[in-house]
Short mmCIF file of C-alpha atoms in Angstrom, two decimals:
data_model
loop_
_atom_site.label_atom_id
_atom_site.label_comp_id
_atom_site.label_asym_id
_atom_site.label_seq_id
_atom_site.Cartn_x
_atom_site.Cartn_y
_atom_site.Cartn_z
CA MET A 1 10.71 11.07 16.84
CA THR A 2 13.82 11.53 18.97
CA ASP A 3 16.87 9.28 18.98
CA SER A 4 15.91 7.98 22.41
CA ASP A 5 12.41 7.15 21.19
CA ASN A 6 13.86 5.40 18.17
CA GLN A 7 16.00 3.16 20.41
CA GLN A 8 13.10 2.27 22.71
CA LYS A 9 12.52 -1.44 22.98
CA TRP A 10 9.74 -2.88 20.85
CA PRO A 11 7.94 -6.22 21.17
CA ALA A 12 9.69 -9.14 19.52
CA LEU A 13 8.69 -9.87 15.95
CA PRO A 14 6.19 -12.71 15.61
CA ALA A 15 7.33 -15.70 13.58
CA THR A 16 4.83 -14.78 10.86
CA LEU A 17 6.74 -11.56 10.13
CA SER A 18 10.38 -12.37 10.75
CA ASN A 19 11.01 -13.52 7.18
CA ILE A 20 9.60 -10.37 5.58
CA ALA A 21 11.12 -7.79 7.94
CA VAL A 22 13.90 -5.50 6.72
CA THR A 23 15.97 -3.77 9.40
CA LYS A 24 18.70 -1.16 9.22
CA ASN A 25 21.25 -3.97 9.24
CA SER A 26 19.83 -5.50 6.06
CA GLY A 27 21.60 -5.04 2.75
CA LYS A 28 18.38 -3.96 1.04
CA TYR A 29 17.29 -1.48 3.71
CA GLU A 30 18.44 1.55 1.74
CA SER A 31 16.46 0.55 -1.35
CA VAL A 32 13.17 0.01 0.51
CA SER A 33 13.26 2.75 3.15
CA SER A 34 12.70 5.75 0.88
CA ASN A 35 10.50 6.98 -1.94
CA TYR A 36 11.22 9.17 -4.97
CA PHE A 37 11.07 12.39 -2.95
CA LYS A 38 12.29 11.60 0.53
CA VAL A 39 14.94 9.48 2.23
CA GLY A 40 13.23 7.67 5.08
CA HIS A 41 14.73 6.15 8.22
CA PRO A 42 12.09 3.67 9.41
CA ARG A 43 12.87 1.19 12.13
CA LEU A 44 11.27 -1.66 10.20
CA VAL A 45 10.11 -2.27 6.64
CA PHE A 46 7.85 -5.25 5.95
CA MET A 47 7.81 -6.66 2.42
CA ALA A 48 4.32 -8.16 2.49
CA GLU A 49 3.49 -10.92 0.02
CA ASN A 50 -0.17 -11.58 0.81
CA ASP A 51 -3.23 -10.27 2.65
CA GLU A 52 -2.52 -12.38 5.72
CA GLN A 53 0.91 -10.82 6.16
CA VAL A 54 -0.57 -7.34 5.77
CA SER A 55 -3.00 -8.17 8.57
CA HIS A 56 -0.15 -9.38 10.78
CA VAL A 57 1.85 -6.19 10.14
CA VAL A 58 -1.12 -4.00 11.09
CA GLU A 59 -1.66 -6.04 14.24
CA TYR A 60 2.02 -5.85 15.13
CA ALA A 61 2.06 -2.07 14.64
CA GLY A 62 -0.86 -1.82 17.06
CA ASN A 63 0.99 -3.98 19.57
CA VAL A 64 4.07 -1.75 19.29
CA GLN A 65 2.03 1.36 20.00
CA ARG A 66 0.41 -0.21 23.04
CA PHE A 67 3.81 -1.44 24.24
CA VAL A 68 5.62 1.90 23.96
CA GLY A 69 2.61 3.94 25.07
CA HIS A 70 2.52 6.39 22.18
CA GLN A 71 1.89 6.53 18.46
CA ILE A 72 4.58 5.42 16.05
CA PRO A 73 4.80 6.45 12.39
CA PHE A 74 3.13 3.92 10.11
CA SER A 75 3.33 4.15 6.32
CA VAL A 76 2.02 2.11 3.41
CA ARG A 77 3.85 2.16 0.09
CA SER A 78 2.83 0.80 -3.29
CA GLY A 79 4.86 2.21 -6.19
CA GLY A 80 6.99 4.67 -4.27
CA HIS A 81 6.16 8.03 -5.85
CA GLY A 82 4.62 9.46 -2.70
CA ILE A 83 4.55 13.19 -3.43
CA THR A 84 3.02 13.73 0.00
CA ASN A 85 5.84 11.67 1.58
CA TYR A 86 3.30 9.73 3.64
CA SER A 87 4.68 6.48 2.23
CA VAL A 88 7.94 6.80 4.20
CA ASN A 89 8.79 7.86 7.73
CA ASP A 90 11.48 8.13 10.36
CA GLY A 91 11.59 5.77 13.32
CA GLY A 92 8.43 3.84 12.48
CA ILE A 93 7.11 1.05 10.29
CA ILE A 94 6.65 0.89 6.52
CA ILE A 95 4.63 -1.84 4.90
CA ASP A 96 5.76 -2.25 1.31
CA LEU A 97 3.23 -3.81 -1.08
CA SER A 98 5.48 -4.13 -4.13
CA GLN A 99 5.48 -7.94 -3.89
CA MET A 100 1.68 -7.93 -4.17
CA ASN A 101 1.58 -6.99 -7.83
CA GLN A 102 -0.65 -9.41 -9.72
CA VAL A 103 -2.76 -8.17 -12.64
CA ASN A 104 -5.59 -10.43 -13.78
CA ILE A 105 -8.26 -9.87 -16.42
CA LEU A 106 -11.49 -11.27 -14.98
CA ASP A 107 -13.80 -10.56 -17.90
CA GLU A 108 -12.33 -9.27 -21.13
CA ALA A 109 -15.73 -8.47 -22.69
CA LYS A 110 -16.81 -6.41 -19.70
CA GLY A 111 -13.39 -4.90 -19.15
CA LEU A 112 -13.15 -6.21 -15.59
CA VAL A 113 -9.62 -6.32 -14.20
CA LYS A 114 -8.35 -7.27 -10.75
CA VAL A 115 -5.13 -5.54 -9.73
CA GLN A 116 -3.17 -5.79 -6.50
CA ALA A 117 -2.15 -2.53 -4.86
CA GLY A 118 1.59 -3.18 -5.21
CA ALA A 119 1.51 -3.34 -9.01
CA VAL A 120 2.65 -0.39 -11.09
CA TRP A 121 0.56 1.06 -13.87
CA GLY A 122 3.06 0.16 -16.60
CA ASP A 123 2.53 -3.52 -15.78
CA VAL A 124 -1.23 -3.00 -15.81
CA ALA A 125 -1.11 -1.28 -19.20
CA ASP A 126 1.06 -4.04 -20.64
CA LYS A 127 -1.34 -6.73 -19.43
CA ILE A 128 -4.64 -5.15 -20.42
CA SER A 129 -3.42 -3.78 -23.76
CA LYS A 130 -3.08 -7.36 -24.96
CA ALA A 131 -6.86 -7.57 -24.54
CA ASP A 132 -7.41 -4.20 -26.26
CA LEU A 133 -8.34 -2.58 -22.95
CA VAL A 134 -7.24 0.80 -21.59
CA LEU A 135 -7.64 2.56 -18.26
CA SER A 136 -7.00 6.14 -17.23
CA SER A 137 -4.17 5.63 -14.78
CA GLY A 138 -1.74 8.50 -14.50
CA ASP A 139 1.09 9.48 -16.80
CA PHE A 140 4.03 7.32 -15.68
CA GLY A 141 4.39 3.56 -15.86
CA ASP A 142 6.20 3.23 -12.54
CA THR A 143 3.43 4.89 -10.52
CA GLY A 144 1.92 2.53 -7.94
CA VAL A 145 -1.62 1.26 -8.37
CA GLY A 146 -2.54 1.56 -4.69
CA GLY A 147 -1.69 5.21 -4.31
CA LEU A 148 -3.05 6.52 -7.58
CA ALA A 149 -6.24 4.44 -7.72
CA THR A 150 -7.42 5.55 -4.29
CA SER A 151 -6.20 9.13 -4.50
CA GLY A 152 -7.95 10.19 -7.68
CA GLY A 153 -5.97 9.21 -10.75
CA LEU A 154 -5.64 12.07 -13.20
CA GLY A 155 -4.27 10.56 -16.40
CA LEU A 156 -4.05 11.13 -20.13
CA LEU A 157 -7.49 9.60 -20.71
CA VAL A 158 -9.27 11.51 -17.97
CA ARG A 159 -11.50 13.53 -20.33
CA LYS A 160 -12.87 10.34 -21.85
CA GLN A 161 -12.84 7.95 -18.90
CA GLY A 162 -12.82 10.17 -15.84
CA LEU A 163 -10.59 9.59 -12.84
CA THR A 164 -9.10 6.20 -12.11
CA THR A 165 -11.02 6.09 -8.85
CA ASP A 166 -14.28 6.41 -10.80
CA GLN A 167 -13.60 2.98 -12.31
CA ILE A 168 -13.17 1.10 -9.01
CA LEU A 169 -16.02 -1.39 -8.49
CA GLY A 170 -14.72 -3.00 -5.32
CA ALA A 171 -11.66 -3.72 -3.24
CA THR A 172 -10.22 -5.95 -0.58
CA ILE A 173 -8.77 -3.91 2.27
CA ILE A 174 -7.16 -4.50 5.64
CA THR A 175 -8.58 -2.15 8.26
CA ALA A 176 -6.80 -0.79 11.33
CA ASP A 177 -7.97 -3.74 13.43
CA GLY A 178 -6.13 -6.12 11.10
CA LYS A 179 -9.35 -7.53 9.64
CA LYS A 180 -9.72 -8.31 5.95
CA ARG A 181 -12.84 -6.77 4.43
CA ASN A 182 -14.43 -6.74 1.00
CA VAL A 183 -15.80 -3.34 0.07
CA ASN A 184 -18.16 -2.31 -2.73
CA LYS A 185 -21.46 -0.47 -3.14
CA GLU A 186 -23.37 -3.18 -1.28
CA GLU A 187 -20.81 -4.53 1.21
CA ASN A 188 -19.11 -2.16 3.66
CA SER A 189 -20.27 0.68 1.44
CA ASP A 190 -18.98 3.35 3.84
CA LEU A 191 -15.45 2.01 3.52
CA PHE A 192 -15.88 1.73 -0.24
CA TRP A 193 -16.76 5.42 -0.34
CA ALA A 194 -13.80 6.25 1.89
CA ILE A 195 -11.11 4.58 -0.21
CA ARG A 196 -12.23 6.32 -3.39
CA GLY A 197 -10.22 9.47 -2.85
CA GLY A 198 -8.77 8.80 0.60
CA GLY A 199 -5.68 6.79 -0.30
CA LEU A 200 -2.82 9.28 -0.09
CA LEU A 201 -1.10 7.04 2.45
CA LEU A 202 -0.51 4.43 -0.25
CA CYS A 203 1.46 6.54 -2.70
#
């Protein structure tokens, strides 16, 4: 991405995204534009708070690419470890999921837990430990759920419980067309298979 490309005009932000957009002129830009391993220089960071906003960001990114006539970098970040550095970029868009961090126990007896992708595993452990539940989920509490859960998840309990991704029963995802889809073994099973090990972009 050249400097001239980075200054190219983009479509105006829709009203649905203006309140969650962080630009280079924002005081919190520096804290949300990078991950643990790389300093990023994105043009926009969106601090999504719900599924609808995620859909709008994906749709806007598609509109930008059509407007400028070429691909732009697009990254998704949950916890911010991002060893691959896919969760940050230069000159593009980052969607940050850290505000989507709810952890809910659906069925304590069955050990069913619903976790949003922006949560970190320390928060998950704190919540489920109160119900005497555990989950193999990496070695550090500040690792993001979204990245680790869909990229494998090799934790301290792996020999007993297997990978984190082995425990996923279903998910709600936003696909590249901006549509919200439920995925599990019965519904959109191909996408369910794909996210279980294909989530490096979320790290």
